[in-house]
Amino acid sequence: MVRTAVCLVLSLVIALRPAAAQSVLRDAETEAFFREISAPLVRAAGMRPEDVEIVLVGDRAINAFTAGGQTVYINSGLIEEASTANEVQGVIAHELGHVEGGHAMRGGDAAASAQSITIGSLLLGALAAVAGAGDAAAGIMMAGQRAAIGKYLAYSRVQESVADASGARYLSEAGITGRGSIDFFKKLQSYEFRLGIPQDDEQAFVRSHPLSGDRVQYLRDTYSKDPAWEAPLNPKWESDFKRVKAKLLGYIARPEETLRDYPESDQSVPARYARAYAWHKSAYPKKATQEAQSLIATDPNDPYFQELYGQILLESGKPDQAMAPLRKAVAGSDNNPLIAALFGHALVATEDRANLAEAQEVLKSAVVRDNRNPFAWYQLGVVYEQQGDQARAALATAERDLMTGESSLALRHSDQAMSGLPDYSPDWLRAQDIRLIAEAQLEDDKKRRR
Ligand SMILES: [Zn+2]
């Protein structure tokens, strides 16, 4: 009993301080939206959409940044501030300009550049702990991979001009108007010039992407000459954006804020979506369930409505009831690995041994197709352990350790796995690979400390 209480307090602290925890927020619908609106820009930048990742960071500061490689990080605060998908595309185009230019951020606090990122999810682990499903809380508390944090670093002014010019070129080639980009920059400028003390959170983008006075003018001149300037907004992207934003606000904002922005008189899909999260967060499971059920009544074939319903049931301690909607969500989303991992979690949470074989199958297919979900590896480890397969449980744990940057634990668990697996079998070879990677990482850490 005492242990449960301690665990609950810890996860609440993390859940209530997303900015401090710098959690990566994973949500199947949001990730699909980012992929869809960025694909034409990524292609215009000469890259392949499958190689570029847009990662949502749980931080209410308005910012977006790159940290080397082909990943663009977008803070939740930027989505809160944006009014259209087109504004977000303007930001993505600019960030892709930094990616294509291979721009590294400089300055700032060296230690801050290697801060850890925690893997979160769009529903709170704290609630899962309340409902007695402590495993979900463990998923949120696991330490994450290293990533530079844009807040403390800045691009040079030359890099900014290059990224602006590249971004404008991508928008033009993709036939997407630059109006949203201008609107977003104007918002940032109004914060910059606003009377009084500027809010730290509102200045983050401006600090990492120094704004010169003529920058907006340059962009306006460039965009307005482009044939795409008059192009209408894509209605599907815009309506998807409203859903994704509502969902995110429901998750991030205080429930009373959400209920003010999306009052019960508003029966639109985004409003019901946002309220489902607000009710769930404030422990009104009945109201949360009703909103989710009304969404399903609107469109029973929408996998994300089924996912929401299943997740609310699972986190309210009803894994048996969660299984049917989650099964539909997995099938309707072409086996999306994040939703599959959630379904696997529900199967494990039923504590019914008859569900272990299916859980194993579902989770294995999830980890193969998603390489940043330590929680799915954690669940798979639980399945193996309950099946009495200690070697594979150790291997799954080693995979999770590797993903969360716990090199010495990865070393120990891969050793355990190797000693229990047949020599040179595929799993044994994988354990050996993890061992080598973990060793190299420990060696790197040692060098860095010298
Ligand atoms: Zn920039």
XYZ file of C-alpha atoms and ligand atoms in Angstrom:
451
model
C 0.000 0.000 0.000
C 2.785 2.381 0.961
C 4.696 1.546 -2.224
C 1.675 2.364 -4.338
C 1.346 5.752 -2.701
C 4.997 6.630 -3.356
C 4.739 5.531 -6.969
C 1.632 7.634 -7.457
C 3.242 10.783 -6.131
C 6.290 10.335 -8.369
C 4.287 9.902 -11.522
C 2.083 12.864 -10.656
C 5.141 15.077 -10.367
C 6.304 14.041 -13.821
C 2.862 14.338 -15.322
C 2.264 17.804 -13.936
C 5.624 19.165 -15.047
C 5.890 18.254 -18.724
C 8.256 21.160 -19.428
C 10.760 20.079 -16.812
C 10.563 16.446 -17.805
C 10.942 17.199 -21.536
C 8.843 14.206 -22.434
C 8.372 13.004 -25.979
C 4.637 12.698 -26.570
C 3.614 9.749 -28.683
C 0.196 9.553 -30.267
C -0.688 7.538 -33.367
C -3.104 10.107 -34.812
C -0.762 13.048 -34.218
C 2.167 11.209 -35.781
C 0.059 10.278 -38.815
C -0.944 13.952 -39.148
C 2.672 15.142 -38.995
C 3.706 12.550 -41.576
C 0.942 13.604 -43.926
C 1.450 17.366 -43.777
C 5.259 17.114 -43.930
C 5.601 14.516 -46.723
C 5.323 16.969 -49.662
C 7.826 19.323 -47.988
C 10.253 16.498 -47.190
C 10.160 15.381 -50.827
C 10.721 18.946 -51.998
C 13.777 19.036 -49.731
C 15.163 16.002 -51.571
C 14.649 13.599 -48.665
C 12.461 10.538 -48.274
C 9.400 10.893 -45.993
C 10.179 7.521 -44.341
C 13.600 8.852 -43.273
C 12.356 12.028 -41.603
C 10.694 12.016 -38.210
C 8.639 14.805 -36.689
C 8.735 14.367 -32.915
C 6.334 16.079 -30.522
C 7.990 17.327 -27.321
C 5.842 17.966 -24.244
C 6.955 21.532 -23.561
C 4.619 24.526 -23.561
C 7.381 26.888 -24.718
C 6.709 27.899 -28.351
C 9.565 26.214 -30.181
C 10.696 23.843 -32.900
C 14.239 22.689 -33.562
C 16.497 20.078 -35.085
C 19.257 18.243 -33.256
C 21.317 16.760 -36.064
C 20.093 13.918 -38.255
C 16.705 14.007 -39.959
C 14.463 14.587 -36.953
C 12.437 17.755 -36.445
C 11.272 18.405 -32.873
C 8.084 20.407 -32.380
C 7.053 21.554 -28.916
C 3.461 21.098 -27.834
C 3.471 24.859 -27.145
C 3.944 25.532 -30.842
C 0.872 23.475 -31.711
C -1.080 25.344 -29.028
C -0.046 28.661 -30.593
C -0.678 27.647 -34.222
C -4.135 28.288 -35.682
C -3.829 26.196 -38.839
C -2.028 23.176 -40.247
C -0.602 25.607 -42.801
C 1.165 27.548 -40.024
C 2.726 24.320 -38.763
C 3.827 23.506 -42.321
C 5.574 26.885 -42.507
C 7.562 25.976 -39.396
C 8.309 22.438 -40.638
C 9.528 23.813 -43.992
C 11.908 26.148 -42.158
C 13.198 23.361 -39.874
C 13.724 21.080 -42.890
C 15.902 23.886 -44.250
C 18.094 23.455 -41.147
C 18.108 19.669 -41.682
C 19.091 19.948 -45.358
C 21.744 22.551 -44.502
C 23.180 20.290 -41.789
C 22.987 23.225 -39.376
C 24.164 22.553 -35.858
C 22.936 24.754 -33.050
C 25.561 26.506 -31.034
C 26.129 28.352 -27.808
C 24.230 27.998 -24.613
C 24.807 25.607 -21.823
C 26.743 22.525 -22.950
C 25.107 20.339 -20.326
C 21.654 21.352 -21.500
C 22.359 20.031 -24.987
C 22.492 16.483 -23.685
C 19.495 16.540 -21.379
C 17.430 13.415 -21.377
C 14.017 13.121 -22.920
C 11.348 10.982 -21.318
C 8.959 8.916 -23.372
C 5.394 9.836 -22.464
C 2.042 9.114 -23.963
C -1.007 11.239 -24.574
C -2.873 9.838 -21.614
C -1.471 10.260 -18.176
C 0.407 7.473 -16.493
C -0.655 8.913 -13.163
C -4.226 7.952 -13.876
C -3.167 4.445 -14.705
C -1.507 4.275 -11.311
C -4.734 5.446 -9.680
C -6.587 2.712 -11.486
C -4.103 0.154 -10.226
C -2.358 -0.461 -13.543
C 1.073 0.678 -12.415
C 2.758 -0.627 -15.561
C 1.607 2.344 -17.607
C 3.138 4.709 -15.094
C 6.424 2.838 -15.458
C 6.289 3.571 -19.178
C 6.197 7.284 -18.559
C 8.872 7.286 -15.896
C 11.452 5.438 -17.946
C 14.323 7.717 -18.851
C 14.532 8.618 -22.485
C 17.099 9.082 -25.210
C 19.407 12.013 -25.483
C 18.446 14.952 -27.602
C 19.562 18.526 -27.800
C 17.037 20.941 -26.462
C 16.450 23.968 -28.650
C 15.660 26.196 -25.722
C 19.284 26.707 -24.768
C 20.887 26.811 -28.191
C 20.672 29.051 -31.220
C 21.261 28.938 -34.951
C 23.461 31.639 -36.462
C 21.791 34.444 -38.420
C 23.322 33.117 -41.638
C 21.798 29.702 -40.965
C 18.453 31.391 -40.310
C 18.506 33.110 -43.723
C 19.462 29.852 -45.436
C 16.661 27.949 -43.645
C 14.152 30.695 -44.550
C 15.134 30.568 -48.229
C 15.119 26.749 -48.305
C 11.778 26.576 -46.500
C 10.237 28.998 -49.012
C 11.536 26.830 -51.858
C 9.999 23.651 -50.354
C 6.608 25.313 -49.852
C 6.696 26.573 -53.434
C 7.650 23.195 -54.904
C 4.940 21.492 -52.828
C 2.392 24.078 -54.009
C 1.647 25.095 -50.406
C 0.996 28.745 -49.578
C 3.411 30.626 -47.318
C 0.567 32.600 -45.731
C 0.577 30.415 -42.618
C 4.318 30.888 -42.214
C 3.876 34.685 -42.301
C 0.953 34.528 -39.863
C 3.012 32.481 -37.435
C 6.027 34.793 -37.640
C 3.768 37.773 -37.097
C 2.466 36.166 -33.910
C 6.025 35.655 -32.693
C 6.848 39.267 -33.551
C 3.882 40.524 -31.604
C 5.238 38.711 -28.572
C 8.639 40.234 -29.209
C 7.278 43.762 -29.314
C 4.536 43.395 -26.774
C 4.631 45.866 -23.908
C 5.838 44.569 -20.598
C 8.065 41.641 -19.795
C 8.015 38.997 -22.504
C 6.992 35.534 -21.419
C 9.917 33.146 -21.436
C 7.866 30.451 -23.146
C 6.832 32.758 -25.953
C 10.430 33.763 -26.658
C 11.901 30.280 -27.084
C 11.516 30.123 -30.868
C 12.853 33.627 -31.303
C 15.873 32.827 -29.163
C 16.786 29.634 -30.998
C 15.905 31.155 -34.383
C 17.120 34.774 -34.162
C 14.640 37.058 -35.913
C 16.101 40.001 -37.735
C 13.754 42.880 -38.459
C 13.692 42.370 -42.215
C 13.159 38.633 -42.041
C 9.376 38.659 -42.183
C 9.530 41.237 -44.979
C 11.919 39.014 -46.961
C 9.625 36.005 -46.503
C 6.545 37.985 -47.474
C 8.257 39.242 -50.665
C 9.394 35.742 -51.584
C 6.122 33.947 -50.824
C 3.807 36.514 -52.385
C 5.551 36.256 -55.777
C 5.041 32.503 -55.739
C 2.121 30.919 -57.630
C 1.341 28.868 -54.501
C 0.582 32.071 -52.509
C -3.045 32.000 -53.650
C -3.419 28.214 -53.206
C -6.366 27.354 -50.913
C -5.766 25.488 -47.661
C -6.134 21.707 -47.776
C -9.465 21.018 -45.980
C -8.459 17.553 -44.717
C -5.198 18.795 -43.204
C -7.009 21.686 -41.552
C -9.739 19.527 -40.030
C -7.168 16.937 -38.896
C -5.200 19.753 -37.278
C -8.232 20.833 -35.228
C -8.579 17.293 -33.865
C -4.890 16.884 -33.080
C -4.742 20.276 -31.390
C -7.883 19.623 -29.321
C -6.531 16.268 -28.207
C -3.190 17.784 -27.259
C -4.822 20.647 -25.351
C -7.056 18.174 -23.546
C -3.926 16.313 -22.509
C -1.675 19.281 -21.666
C -3.987 21.959 -20.288
C -5.667 21.988 -16.904
C -9.146 20.433 -17.191
C -10.827 23.740 -16.294
C -8.927 25.469 -19.136
C -10.065 22.775 -21.566
C -13.690 23.007 -20.435
C -13.546 26.784 -20.888
C -12.079 26.532 -24.410
C -14.368 23.654 -25.355
C -17.625 24.155 -23.387
C -20.194 21.380 -23.342
C -22.423 23.419 -25.677
C -19.805 22.759 -28.377
C -20.642 19.342 -29.849
C -17.989 19.400 -32.602
C -15.624 16.441 -32.866
C -12.569 18.409 -31.637
C -14.502 19.728 -28.612
C -15.738 16.283 -27.591
C -12.215 14.966 -28.105
C -10.675 17.624 -25.842
C -13.334 17.139 -23.160
C -12.847 13.361 -23.098
C -9.259 14.031 -22.002
C -10.267 16.725 -19.521
C -12.851 14.454 -17.848
C -10.431 11.542 -17.823
C -7.705 13.678 -16.260
C -10.005 15.025 -13.594
C -11.201 11.510 -12.752
C -14.730 11.646 -14.145
C -14.577 8.266 -15.906
C -18.297 8.243 -16.665
C -18.224 11.598 -18.456
C -14.983 10.676 -20.259
C -16.530 7.412 -21.411
C -19.686 9.203 -22.609
C -17.685 11.645 -24.763
C -15.697 8.744 -26.259
C -18.882 6.754 -26.931
C -20.515 9.744 -28.615
C -17.438 10.088 -30.873
C -17.731 6.420 -31.806
C -21.429 6.938 -32.576
C -20.361 9.708 -34.993
C -17.963 7.380 -36.812
C -17.586 3.780 -35.612
C -14.867 3.187 -38.216
C -12.542 5.873 -36.876
C -9.697 3.904 -35.257
C -8.631 6.850 -33.086
C -12.067 7.117 -31.452
C -11.868 3.398 -30.640
C -8.328 3.897 -29.315
C -9.471 6.741 -27.044
C -12.379 4.688 -25.710
C -10.160 1.659 -25.109
C -7.484 3.709 -23.386
C -9.971 5.366 -21.042
C -11.389 1.957 -20.097
C -7.917 0.468 -19.640
C -6.758 3.344 -17.466
C -9.971 3.182 -15.445
C -9.008 -0.360 -14.476
C -11.260 -2.150 -16.996
C -8.823 -3.991 -19.287
C -11.428 -6.653 -20.144
C -13.782 -4.033 -21.585
C -10.907 -2.184 -23.261
C -10.027 -5.154 -25.436
C -12.877 -4.891 -27.963
C -12.387 -1.198 -28.879
C -8.595 -1.596 -28.917
C -8.844 -4.600 -31.198
C -10.951 -2.480 -33.588
C -8.474 0.386 -33.307
C -5.545 -1.878 -34.231
C -7.406 -3.355 -37.213
C -8.680 0.034 -38.405
C -5.256 1.687 -38.219
C -3.451 -0.903 -40.344
C -1.825 -2.334 -37.201
C -0.377 0.947 -36.011
C 2.442 -0.106 -33.651
C 1.606 2.437 -30.930
C -2.021 1.312 -30.790
C -0.892 -2.329 -30.964
C 1.387 -1.744 -27.961
C -1.590 -0.337 -26.059
C -3.684 -3.369 -27.013
C -0.817 -5.618 -25.888
C -0.778 -3.738 -22.590
C -4.528 -4.341 -22.162
C -4.083 -8.052 -22.853
C -1.346 -8.247 -20.201
C -3.402 -6.169 -17.759
C -6.273 -8.666 -17.850
C -3.938 -10.972 -15.863
C -5.483 -13.855 -17.771
C -2.854 -16.398 -18.867
C -5.062 -17.282 -21.836
C -4.261 -13.830 -23.300
C -0.460 -14.136 -23.068
C 0.082 -15.766 -26.476
C -1.872 -13.037 -28.274
C -0.137 -10.347 -26.228
C 3.230 -11.763 -27.286
C 2.251 -11.750 -30.953
C 0.797 -8.223 -30.857
C 3.746 -6.738 -28.945
C 6.358 -8.460 -31.114
C 4.825 -6.985 -34.247
C 4.711 -3.567 -32.538
C 8.398 -3.459 -31.563
C 9.494 -4.597 -35.025
C 7.778 -1.611 -36.635
C 8.477 1.090 -34.053
C 11.967 1.696 -32.745
C 11.155 4.296 -30.115
C 8.701 2.630 -27.807
C 10.469 1.343 -24.685
C 7.085 0.740 -23.084
C 6.233 -1.934 -25.686
C 9.523 -3.706 -24.874
C 8.684 -3.450 -21.198
C 5.314 -5.119 -21.767
C 6.890 -7.813 -23.943
C 9.386 -8.511 -21.155
C 6.470 -8.962 -18.743
C 4.843 -11.450 -21.140
C 8.034 -13.536 -21.452
C 8.536 -13.498 -17.709
C 4.993 -14.727 -17.094
C 5.620 -17.474 -19.640
C 8.727 -18.503 -17.678
C 11.089 -17.527 -20.523
C 13.754 -15.716 -18.478
C 16.242 -15.408 -21.338
C 13.829 -13.604 -23.662
C 12.556 -11.485 -20.765
C 16.169 -10.378 -20.228
C 16.584 -9.703 -23.969
C 13.414 -7.552 -24.061
C 14.669 -5.654 -21.006
C 18.050 -5.139 -22.689
C 16.280 -3.694 -25.759
C 14.383 -1.286 -23.518
C 17.567 -0.313 -21.650
C 19.306 0.432 -24.934
C 16.414 2.635 -26.056
C 16.320 4.577 -22.808
C 20.095 5.101 -22.747
C 20.746 2.822 -19.733
C 23.950 1.337 -21.163
C 25.213 -0.518 -18.088
C 21.819 -2.140 -17.511
C 21.697 -3.081 -21.223
C 25.091 -4.760 -20.801
C 23.954 -6.751 -17.771
C 20.641 -7.826 -19.293
C 22.174 -8.808 -22.652
C 24.675 -10.999 -20.760
C 21.788 -12.645 -18.912
C 19.959 -13.213 -22.200
C 23.022 -14.709 -23.934
C 23.650 -17.181 -21.138
C 20.102 -18.558 -21.463
C 19.794 -18.642 -25.263
C 21.165 -21.252 -27.712
C 24.546 -20.056 -29.064
C 24.344 -18.256 -32.425
C 20.520 -18.380 -32.536
C 18.969 -15.146 -33.927
C 18.007 -13.919 -30.432
C 21.480 -14.770 -29.096
C 23.055 -12.768 -31.941
C 20.751 -9.831 -31.181
C 21.759 -9.981 -27.493
C 25.400 -9.927 -28.607
C 24.715 -6.856 -30.808
C 23.115 -5.035 -27.880
C 26.128 -5.949 -25.756
C 28.526 -4.439 -28.313
C 26.446 -1.254 -28.705
C 26.164 -0.826 -24.921
C 29.914 -1.350 -24.492
C 30.678 1.269 -27.135
C 28.291 3.730 -25.455
C 29.915 3.190 -22.051
C 33.343 3.752 -23.642
C 32.047 7.004 -25.228
C 30.650 8.198 -21.902
C 34.007 7.552 -20.244
C 35.864 9.548 -22.916
C 33.411 12.442 -22.632
C 33.923 12.618 -18.879
C 37.725 12.803 -19.166
Zn 15.641 28.522 -37.710
